Amino acid sequence: MADYSRKQEALDYHAKPKPGKLAISVTKPFTTYEELSLAYTPGVAEPVKEIRDDPEAAFRYTSKGNLVAVISNGTAVLGLGNTGALASKPVMEGKAVLFKKFADVNVFDIEVDADNPKDFIDTVVRIAPTFGGINLEDIAAPHCFEIENTLIERLDIPVFHDDQHGTAIIVAAGLINALELQGKRLGDAKIVCMGAGAAGVASMNLLLEMGAQLENVFMCDRKGVIHSDRDDLSEQKAQFATKTDLRSVDDAMKQADVFIGLSGPGTVSAEQICMMPAKPVVFALSNPTPEITPEEAKSVRDDLIMATGRSDYPNQVNNVLGFPYIFRGALDVRARRINMTMCVAAARAMGELARQPVPNSVLEAHSQDAMSFGPDYIIPSPFDPRLIDFIPPAVAQAAIATGVARTEYPSHYPQPVVEPDQG
């Protein structure tokens, strides 16, 4: 009965009083004939001519500069798999709500009926002039890699596959903090990543950029450790094929300071957690059912720090911590792309925020009397109002430093908390 009630509550939320979660509002006065003549003909011809002569004028006279397309083909929706494009629309609308609520970014959600990467890419390229940025969502691997890479090269606006890089940024922010609390360094840590899909590949690439060593990264798939003697590897997996004698997950876990699960429910056991060296870090991020629950992991280890993708446990790896603010920073300097340096800057800023005193508004949102940086608080709360002050400035500064910004650092921004990496 409880499951039915929750299901009906969710359906009613989306259906009433009007279907869906989004609407379009008018932003200019529109009550007189004079205003009509400005909004449409003949007045609208003036910005048309300005944009015809200078495409950059579109940022001045239209909503392009604060408009992101959230686009999916519905091939990897939540944990439901290939639902098709139309069935992905509630999720894309939800993503739009988060963009608007947390960072005041406007969104059109677009569901493209195209399983073929070329068809999808061509569609996005043709509609891209409308937007200041493209957020790709719920697109299955391996096509997601080809789609994102091609669009980045063909477009001059930010293209960001959140299932890859959004997840990676939150993982990196939390892991840096967890390792420090455990008295370990990223450059020395041995990392087992269970899952070689979009999120796993992006997370390991970002950690390598931030100082992890490739010889210490053991990515695992259904066949065990990905190593250089295997001849069945995709291009994405092959980049993590290290020379090692390790073959099974058990072999790798015996050396692992860190376990990062981006695979599926129940794919790691309490016995395997028990094998890990002292003071391990465990990120079990399969959602809604993690690779191992905190209760199971903590029943065999009292020295671990753990994160999941769930809101009912501490240390939730939640992408809403990242994408609204990353796009906010990129849009505010009219960035041509979101590069690795910008991702690193976002991760470091997010990690730094978790170390700050927690405001009362966050305590109230979590119904807690006290919260502070420590084993149960390595990642900021999504309700922390300071995310908008930490992450966009760091992203904007990194965009400027790496030459992908079209404008200067916004005058209304606070000074960045974290200096961007220049490497």
mmCIF file of C-alpha atoms in Angstrom, residues 61-391:
data_model
loop_
_atom_site.group_PDB
_atom_site.id
_atom_site.type_symbol
_atom_site.label_atom_id
_atom_site.label_comp_id
_atom_site.label_asym_id
_atom_site.label_seq_id
_atom_site.Cartn_x
_atom_site.Cartn_y
_atom_site.Cartn_z
ATOM 1 C CA TYR A 61 18.986 41.015 -27.560
ATOM 2 C CA THR A 62 17.700 37.460 -26.982
ATOM 3 C CA SER A 63 17.528 34.880 -24.213
ATOM 4 C CA LYS A 64 20.296 32.788 -25.800
ATOM 5 C CA GLY A 65 22.913 33.659 -23.173
ATOM 6 C CA ASN A 66 20.887 32.187 -20.299
ATOM 7 C CA LEU A 67 19.227 29.323 -22.157
ATOM 8 C CA VAL A 68 20.388 25.708 -22.006
ATOM 9 C CA ALA A 69 19.042 22.741 -23.941
ATOM 10 C CA VAL A 70 18.624 19.599 -21.840
ATOM 11 C CA ILE A 71 18.653 16.923 -24.524
ATOM 12 C CA SER A 72 18.175 13.142 -24.403
ATOM 13 C CA ASN A 73 17.353 10.269 -26.712
ATOM 14 C CA GLY A 74 16.039 8.230 -23.803
ATOM 15 C CA THR A 75 18.512 5.358 -24.155
ATOM 16 C CA ALA A 76 19.668 5.315 -20.502
ATOM 17 C CA VAL A 77 16.960 6.877 -18.354
ATOM 18 C CA LEU A 78 17.601 6.667 -14.609
ATOM 19 C CA GLY A 79 17.906 2.952 -13.810
ATOM 20 C CA LEU A 80 15.159 2.090 -16.302
ATOM 21 C CA GLY A 81 17.333 1.657 -19.370
ATOM 22 C CA ASN A 82 16.148 2.465 -22.882
ATOM 23 C CA THR A 83 12.702 3.939 -22.277
ATOM 24 C CA GLY A 84 12.624 5.837 -25.550
ATOM 25 C CA ALA A 85 12.791 9.583 -26.065
ATOM 26 C CA LEU A 86 9.228 10.487 -25.081
ATOM 27 C CA ALA A 87 9.344 8.640 -21.753
ATOM 28 C CA SER A 88 12.498 10.587 -20.837
ATOM 29 C CA LYS A 89 10.579 13.872 -20.879
ATOM 30 C CA PRO A 90 9.597 13.890 -17.153
ATOM 31 C CA VAL A 91 13.272 13.521 -16.240
ATOM 32 C CA MET A 92 14.350 16.247 -18.657
ATOM 33 C CA GLU A 93 11.658 18.563 -17.275
ATOM 34 C CA GLY A 94 12.921 17.745 -13.793
ATOM 35 C CA LYS A 95 16.444 18.645 -14.834
ATOM 36 C CA ALA A 96 15.117 21.950 -16.160
ATOM 37 C CA VAL A 97 13.460 22.693 -12.828
ATOM 38 C CA LEU A 98 16.761 22.126 -11.016
ATOM 39 C CA PHE A 99 18.642 24.429 -13.391
ATOM 40 C CA LYS A 100 16.107 27.192 -12.793
ATOM 41 C CA LYS A 101 15.654 26.676 -9.066
ATOM 42 C CA PHE A 102 19.305 26.502 -8.091
ATOM 43 C CA ALA A 103 21.061 28.771 -10.619
ATOM 44 C CA ASP A 104 18.336 30.718 -12.471
ATOM 45 C CA VAL A 105 19.279 29.098 -15.791
ATOM 46 C CA ASN A 106 16.434 28.797 -18.292
ATOM 47 C CA VAL A 107 15.971 25.475 -20.077
ATOM 48 C CA PHE A 108 14.165 23.967 -23.027
ATOM 49 C CA ASP A 109 13.951 20.207 -22.608
ATOM 50 C CA ILE A 110 14.296 18.418 -25.935
ATOM 51 C CA GLU A 111 13.646 14.716 -26.501
ATOM 52 C CA VAL A 112 15.150 13.456 -29.760
ATOM 53 C CA ASP A 113 13.877 10.240 -31.316
ATOM 54 C CA ALA A 114 17.278 9.105 -32.607
ATOM 55 C CA ASP A 115 19.123 5.981 -31.483
ATOM 56 C CA ASN A 116 21.741 6.499 -34.180
ATOM 57 C CA PRO A 117 24.531 8.819 -32.954
ATOM 58 C CA LYS A 118 24.871 10.611 -36.295
ATOM 59 C CA ASP A 119 21.160 11.435 -36.411
ATOM 60 C CA PHE A 120 21.265 12.708 -32.844
ATOM 61 C CA ILE A 121 24.382 14.794 -33.470
ATOM 62 C CA ASP A 122 22.961 16.331 -36.627
ATOM 63 C CA THR A 123 19.765 17.275 -34.812
ATOM 64 C CA VAL A 124 21.620 18.987 -31.980
ATOM 65 C CA VAL A 125 23.944 20.850 -34.342
ATOM 66 C CA ARG A 126 20.993 22.215 -36.293
ATOM 67 C CA ILE A 127 19.166 23.545 -33.228
ATOM 68 C CA ALA A 128 22.270 24.753 -31.374
ATOM 69 C CA PRO A 129 22.029 28.432 -32.491
ATOM 70 C CA THR A 130 19.062 28.789 -30.116
ATOM 71 C CA PHE A 131 21.111 28.063 -27.013
ATOM 72 C CA GLY A 132 23.979 29.247 -24.848
ATOM 73 C CA GLY A 133 24.795 25.684 -23.769
ATOM 74 C CA ILE A 134 23.894 22.021 -24.283
ATOM 75 C CA ASN A 135 23.372 19.583 -21.391
ATOM 76 C CA LEU A 136 23.290 15.995 -22.657
ATOM 77 C CA GLU A 137 21.377 13.603 -20.449
ATOM 78 C CA ASP A 138 20.532 9.904 -20.135
ATOM 79 C CA ILE A 139 22.351 8.755 -23.284
ATOM 80 C CA ALA A 140 23.734 5.225 -23.158
ATOM 81 C CA ALA A 141 27.411 4.302 -23.480
ATOM 82 C CA PRO A 142 29.299 3.919 -25.712
ATOM 83 C CA HIS A 143 27.347 6.299 -27.976
ATOM 84 C CA CYS A 144 27.460 9.046 -25.345
ATOM 85 C CA PHE A 145 31.235 9.393 -25.794
ATOM 86 C CA GLU A 146 31.021 9.846 -29.568
ATOM 87 C CA ILE A 147 28.069 12.210 -29.272
ATOM 88 C CA GLU A 148 29.655 14.497 -26.720
ATOM 89 C CA ASN A 149 33.105 14.584 -28.322
ATOM 90 C CA THR A 150 31.689 15.350 -31.764
ATOM 91 C CA LEU A 151 29.390 18.081 -30.498
ATOM 92 C CA ILE A 152 32.197 19.711 -28.525
ATOM 93 C CA GLU A 153 34.240 19.940 -31.710
ATOM 94 C CA ARG A 154 31.388 21.150 -33.922
ATOM 95 C CA LEU A 155 29.816 23.735 -31.623
ATOM 96 C CA ASP A 156 31.133 26.931 -30.031
ATOM 97 C CA ILE A 157 28.974 26.710 -26.905
ATOM 98 C CA PRO A 158 29.455 24.485 -23.833
ATOM 99 C CA VAL A 159 28.443 20.836 -24.331
ATOM 100 C CA PHE A 160 28.317 18.814 -21.131
ATOM 101 C CA HIS A 161 27.162 15.222 -20.606
ATOM 102 C CA ASP A 162 26.106 15.385 -16.970
ATOM 103 C CA ASP A 163 26.004 11.613 -16.481
ATOM 104 C CA GLN A 164 29.728 11.650 -17.211
ATOM 105 C CA HIS A 165 31.271 14.842 -15.924
ATOM 106 C CA GLY A 166 28.662 15.962 -13.412
ATOM 107 C CA THR A 167 29.054 12.706 -11.530
ATOM 108 C CA ALA A 168 32.839 12.867 -11.862
ATOM 109 C CA ILE A 169 33.022 16.340 -10.316
ATOM 110 C CA ILE A 170 30.987 15.386 -7.246
ATOM 111 C CA VAL A 171 32.998 12.162 -6.826
ATOM 112 C CA ALA A 172 36.282 14.064 -7.019
ATOM 113 C CA ALA A 173 35.169 16.725 -4.538
ATOM 114 C CA GLY A 174 34.075 14.137 -1.996
ATOM 115 C CA LEU A 175 37.056 11.849 -2.505
ATOM 116 C CA ILE A 176 39.672 14.552 -1.962
ATOM 117 C CA ASN A 177 38.036 15.392 1.357
ATOM 118 C CA ALA A 178 37.557 11.764 2.403
ATOM 119 C CA LEU A 179 41.172 10.897 1.689
ATOM 120 C CA GLU A 180 42.400 13.841 3.730
ATOM 121 C CA LEU A 181 40.271 12.745 6.670
ATOM 122 C CA GLN A 182 41.737 9.253 6.332
ATOM 123 C CA GLY A 183 45.285 10.623 6.272
ATOM 124 C CA LYS A 184 45.880 9.646 2.633
ATOM 125 C CA ARG A 185 46.793 11.426 -0.606
ATOM 126 C CA LEU A 186 45.160 11.073 -4.000
ATOM 127 C CA GLY A 187 48.558 10.667 -5.643
ATOM 128 C CA ASP A 188 49.300 7.602 -3.518
ATOM 129 C CA ALA A 189 45.837 6.063 -3.273
ATOM 130 C CA LYS A 190 45.031 2.791 -5.003
ATOM 131 C CA ILE A 191 41.565 3.087 -6.523
ATOM 132 C CA VAL A 192 39.206 0.341 -7.645
ATOM 133 C CA CYS A 193 36.416 1.558 -9.914
ATOM 134 C CA MET A 194 33.594 -0.929 -10.404
ATOM 135 C CA GLY A 195 31.892 0.055 -13.647
ATOM 136 C CA ALA A 196 33.488 1.151 -16.922
ATOM 137 C CA GLY A 197 30.562 3.100 -18.347
ATOM 138 C CA ALA A 198 30.146 6.826 -18.878
ATOM 139 C CA ALA A 199 30.367 7.873 -15.224
ATOM 140 C CA GLY A 200 33.223 5.496 -14.388
ATOM 141 C CA VAL A 201 35.390 6.603 -17.311
ATOM 142 C CA ALA A 202 34.763 10.303 -16.669
ATOM 143 C CA SER A 203 35.376 9.988 -12.927
ATOM 144 C CA MET A 204 38.703 8.230 -13.375
ATOM 145 C CA ASN A 205 39.813 10.722 -16.039
ATOM 146 C CA LEU A 206 39.061 13.632 -13.718
ATOM 147 C CA LEU A 207 40.858 11.977 -10.792
ATOM 148 C CA LEU A 208 43.896 11.414 -13.006
ATOM 149 C CA GLU A 209 43.800 15.087 -13.953
ATOM 150 C CA MET A 210 43.727 15.984 -10.248
ATOM 151 C CA GLY A 211 46.727 13.832 -9.305
ATOM 152 C CA ALA A 212 45.776 10.153 -9.168
ATOM 153 C CA GLN A 213 48.294 7.821 -10.820
ATOM 154 C CA LEU A 214 47.214 5.569 -13.683
ATOM 155 C CA GLU A 215 49.179 2.621 -12.302
ATOM 156 C CA ASN A 216 47.091 2.915 -9.111
ATOM 157 C CA VAL A 217 43.715 2.872 -10.901
ATOM 158 C CA PHE A 218 42.110 -0.558 -11.332
ATOM 159 C CA MET A 219 38.939 -0.294 -13.362
ATOM 160 C CA CYS A 220 36.759 -3.392 -13.280
ATOM 161 C CA ASP A 221 33.951 -4.674 -15.469
ATOM 162 C CA ARG A 222 31.983 -7.920 -15.493
ATOM 163 C CA LYS A 223 35.135 -9.844 -16.448
ATOM 164 C CA GLY A 224 37.252 -8.466 -13.623
ATOM 165 C CA VAL A 225 40.203 -6.094 -13.741
ATOM 166 C CA ILE A 226 40.806 -4.246 -17.006
ATOM 167 C CA HIS A 227 44.443 -5.020 -17.790
ATOM 168 C CA SER A 228 46.768 -4.684 -20.758
ATOM 169 C CA ASP A 229 46.643 -8.379 -21.707
ATOM 170 C CA ARG A 230 42.927 -8.265 -22.505
ATOM 171 C CA ASP A 231 41.908 -8.076 -26.166
ATOM 172 C CA ASP A 232 38.218 -7.322 -25.662
ATOM 173 C CA LEU A 233 38.400 -3.682 -24.635
ATOM 174 C CA SER A 234 36.603 -0.682 -26.079
ATOM 175 C CA GLU A 235 38.529 2.506 -26.737
ATOM 176 C CA GLN A 236 37.272 3.960 -23.466
ATOM 177 C CA LYS A 237 38.247 0.919 -21.400
ATOM 178 C CA ALA A 238 41.607 0.504 -23.118
ATOM 179 C CA GLN A 239 42.927 3.789 -21.713
ATOM 180 C CA PHE A 240 42.737 2.214 -18.233
ATOM 181 C CA ALA A 241 44.325 -1.109 -19.189
ATOM 182 C CA THR A 242 47.350 -1.055 -16.909
ATOM 183 C CA LYS A 243 50.118 -3.640 -16.730
ATOM 184 C CA THR A 244 49.228 -5.640 -13.645
ATOM 185 C CA ASP A 245 49.029 -9.193 -12.388
ATOM 186 C CA LEU A 246 45.706 -8.451 -10.731
ATOM 187 C CA ARG A 247 42.810 -10.219 -12.414
ATOM 188 C CA SER A 248 39.815 -10.542 -10.098
ATOM 189 C CA VAL A 249 37.938 -7.913 -8.128
ATOM 190 C CA ASP A 250 39.100 -9.702 -4.979
ATOM 191 C CA ASP A 251 42.719 -9.263 -6.069
ATOM 192 C CA ALA A 252 42.192 -5.539 -6.575
ATOM 193 C CA MET A 253 40.211 -4.958 -3.382
ATOM 194 C CA LYS A 254 43.037 -6.325 -1.251
ATOM 195 C CA GLN A 255 45.106 -3.304 -2.323
ATOM 196 C CA ALA A 256 42.369 -0.681 -2.626
ATOM 197 C CA ASP A 257 42.413 2.453 -0.488
ATOM 198 C CA VAL A 258 39.320 3.545 -2.422
ATOM 199 C CA PHE A 259 36.364 1.703 -3.901
ATOM 200 C CA ILE A 260 34.154 3.648 -6.306
ATOM 201 C CA GLY A 261 31.049 1.833 -7.472
ATOM 202 C CA LEU A 262 29.346 3.104 -10.611
ATOM 203 C CA SER A 263 27.866 -0.188 -11.696
ATOM 204 C CA GLY A 264 24.800 -1.865 -10.198
ATOM 205 C CA PRO A 265 23.199 -3.073 -6.986
ATOM 206 C CA GLY A 266 24.959 -5.639 -4.812
ATOM 207 C CA THR A 267 28.119 -5.877 -6.924
ATOM 208 C CA VAL A 268 30.511 -5.741 -3.963
ATOM 209 C CA SER A 269 30.302 -7.847 -0.815
ATOM 210 C CA ALA A 270 31.017 -7.201 2.831
ATOM 211 C CA GLU A 271 33.842 -9.744 2.543
ATOM 212 C CA GLN A 272 35.448 -7.644 -0.191
ATOM 213 C CA ILE A 273 35.139 -4.472 1.889
ATOM 214 C CA CYS A 274 36.788 -6.389 4.724
ATOM 215 C CA MET A 275 39.786 -7.106 2.446
ATOM 216 C CA MET A 276 40.609 -3.415 1.965
ATOM 217 C CA PRO A 277 43.583 -1.856 3.806
ATOM 218 C CA ALA A 278 43.098 0.324 6.883
ATOM 219 C CA LYS A 279 40.943 3.454 6.655
ATOM 220 C CA PRO A 280 39.276 2.790 3.307
ATOM 221 C CA VAL A 281 36.965 5.104 1.358
ATOM 222 C CA VAL A 282 33.877 3.496 -0.188
ATOM 223 C CA PHE A 283 31.658 5.302 -2.695
ATOM 224 C CA ALA A 284 28.774 2.951 -3.559
ATOM 225 C CA LEU A 285 26.869 5.080 -6.058
ATOM 226 C CA SER A 286 24.462 2.747 -7.831
ATOM 227 C CA ASN A 287 21.020 4.254 -7.304
ATOM 228 C CA PRO A 288 18.566 3.545 -5.789
ATOM 229 C CA THR A 289 20.265 0.323 -4.602
ATOM 230 C CA PRO A 290 23.997 0.766 -3.963
ATOM 231 C CA GLU A 291 26.738 -1.749 -4.662
ATOM 232 C CA ILE A 292 26.756 -2.299 -0.909
ATOM 233 C CA THR A 293 24.662 -0.555 1.719
ATOM 234 C CA PRO A 294 26.282 1.503 4.486
ATOM 235 C CA GLU A 295 24.813 -0.918 7.032
ATOM 236 C CA GLU A 296 26.558 -3.868 5.378
ATOM 237 C CA ALA A 297 29.868 -2.078 4.916
ATOM 238 C CA LYS A 298 29.953 -0.679 8.428
ATOM 239 C CA SER A 299 29.102 -4.056 9.922
ATOM 240 C CA VAL A 300 32.579 -5.243 8.931
ATOM 241 C CA ARG A 301 34.560 -1.968 9.047
ATOM 242 C CA ASP A 302 34.429 0.799 11.615
ATOM 243 C CA ASP A 303 37.242 2.794 10.007
ATOM 244 C CA LEU A 304 35.715 3.601 6.623
ATOM 245 C CA ILE A 305 34.236 6.757 5.122
ATOM 246 C CA MET A 306 31.306 6.066 2.855
ATOM 247 C CA ALA A 307 29.177 7.882 0.295
ATOM 248 C CA THR A 308 26.166 6.760 -1.734
ATOM 249 C CA GLY A 309 23.822 8.240 -4.305
ATOM 250 C CA ARG A 310 20.915 8.240 -1.863
ATOM 251 C CA SER A 311 19.497 11.129 0.127
ATOM 252 C CA ASP A 312 18.686 8.979 3.179
ATOM 253 C CA TYR A 313 22.374 8.362 3.961
ATOM 254 C CA PRO A 314 25.163 10.864 4.714
ATOM 255 C CA ASN A 315 27.442 12.016 1.898
ATOM 256 C CA GLN A 316 25.053 11.879 -1.037
ATOM 257 C CA VAL A 317 26.752 12.193 -4.424
ATOM 258 C CA ASN A 318 24.038 14.281 -6.050
ATOM 259 C CA ASN A 319 24.597 15.852 -9.463
ATOM 260 C CA VAL A 320 22.448 18.840 -8.560
ATOM 261 C CA LEU A 321 25.487 20.051 -6.622
ATOM 262 C CA GLY A 322 27.253 20.543 -9.929
ATOM 263 C CA PHE A 323 25.507 21.097 -13.231
ATOM 264 C CA PRO A 324 23.401 24.208 -12.420
ATOM 265 C CA TYR A 325 26.405 26.065 -11.043
ATOM 266 C CA ILE A 326 28.882 24.835 -13.656
ATOM 267 C CA PHE A 327 26.645 26.112 -16.434
ATOM 268 C CA ARG A 328 26.020 29.344 -14.489
ATOM 269 C CA GLY A 329 29.730 30.070 -14.464
ATOM 270 C CA ALA A 330 30.210 29.032 -18.089
ATOM 271 C CA LEU A 331 27.262 31.086 -19.341
ATOM 272 C CA ASP A 332 28.273 34.174 -17.406
ATOM 273 C CA VAL A 333 31.569 34.398 -19.306
ATOM 274 C CA ARG A 334 30.031 33.091 -22.569
ATOM 275 C CA ALA A 335 32.390 30.121 -22.556
ATOM 276 C CA ARG A 336 32.884 28.218 -25.794
ATOM 277 C CA ARG A 337 33.204 24.929 -23.938
ATOM 278 C CA ILE A 338 33.490 23.329 -20.517
ATOM 279 C CA ASN A 339 37.013 21.944 -20.356
ATOM 280 C CA MET A 340 38.864 19.764 -17.878
ATOM 281 C CA THR A 341 40.356 22.744 -16.032
ATOM 282 C CA MET A 342 36.850 24.084 -15.408
ATOM 283 C CA CYS A 343 35.768 20.680 -14.076
ATOM 284 C CA VAL A 344 38.761 20.558 -11.732
ATOM 285 C CA ALA A 345 37.988 24.071 -10.512
ATOM 286 C CA ALA A 346 34.371 23.100 -9.822
ATOM 287 C CA ALA A 347 35.441 20.011 -7.877
ATOM 288 C CA ARG A 348 37.964 21.907 -5.760
ATOM 289 C CA ALA A 349 35.489 24.701 -5.003
ATOM 290 C CA MET A 350 32.833 22.182 -4.010
ATOM 291 C CA GLY A 351 35.265 20.334 -1.765
ATOM 292 C CA GLU A 352 36.317 23.593 -0.135
ATOM 293 C CA LEU A 353 32.705 24.528 0.613
ATOM 294 C CA ALA A 354 32.211 21.274 2.552
ATOM 295 C CA ARG A 355 34.961 22.432 4.926
ATOM 296 C CA GLN A 356 33.173 25.675 5.806
ATOM 297 C CA PRO A 357 30.857 26.070 8.824
ATOM 298 C CA VAL A 358 27.398 24.794 7.924
ATOM 299 C CA PRO A 359 24.713 27.520 7.928
ATOM 300 C CA ASN A 360 21.480 27.216 9.883
ATOM 301 C CA SER A 361 19.416 26.964 6.711
ATOM 302 C CA VAL A 362 21.179 23.698 5.868
ATOM 303 C CA LEU A 363 20.678 22.342 9.383
ATOM 304 C CA GLU A 364 16.978 23.129 9.123
ATOM 305 C CA ALA A 365 16.695 21.478 5.703
ATOM 306 C CA HIS A 366 18.241 18.300 7.099
ATOM 307 C CA SER A 367 16.455 18.504 10.463
ATOM 308 C CA GLN A 368 19.817 18.394 12.243
ATOM 309 C CA ASP A 369 21.112 20.289 15.257
ATOM 310 C CA ALA A 370 24.719 20.167 14.075
ATOM 311 C CA MET A 371 26.653 19.263 10.920
ATOM 312 C CA SER A 372 30.326 19.809 10.201
ATOM 313 C CA PHE A 373 33.162 18.671 7.971
ATOM 314 C CA GLY A 374 34.009 15.085 8.871
ATOM 315 C CA PRO A 375 33.353 11.447 7.928
ATOM 316 C CA ASP A 376 29.607 12.076 7.549
ATOM 317 C CA TYR A 377 29.968 15.428 5.791
ATOM 318 C CA ILE A 378 32.534 15.370 2.979
ATOM 319 C CA ILE A 379 30.223 16.820 0.309
ATOM 320 C CA PRO A 380 28.144 20.002 0.652
ATOM 321 C CA SER A 381 24.397 19.787 1.025
ATOM 322 C CA PRO A 382 22.361 20.568 -2.102
ATOM 323 C CA PHE A 383 20.532 23.071 0.114
ATOM 324 C CA ASP A 384 23.675 25.090 0.861
ATOM 325 C CA PRO A 385 22.917 28.573 -0.537
ATOM 326 C CA ARG A 386 26.643 29.265 -0.908
ATOM 327 C CA LEU A 387 27.081 26.842 -3.801
ATOM 328 C CA ILE A 388 26.212 29.720 -6.137
ATOM 329 C CA ASP A 389 29.007 31.790 -4.550
ATOM 330 C CA PHE A 390 31.671 29.074 -4.686
ATOM 331 C CA ILE A 391 31.278 27.117 -7.925
#
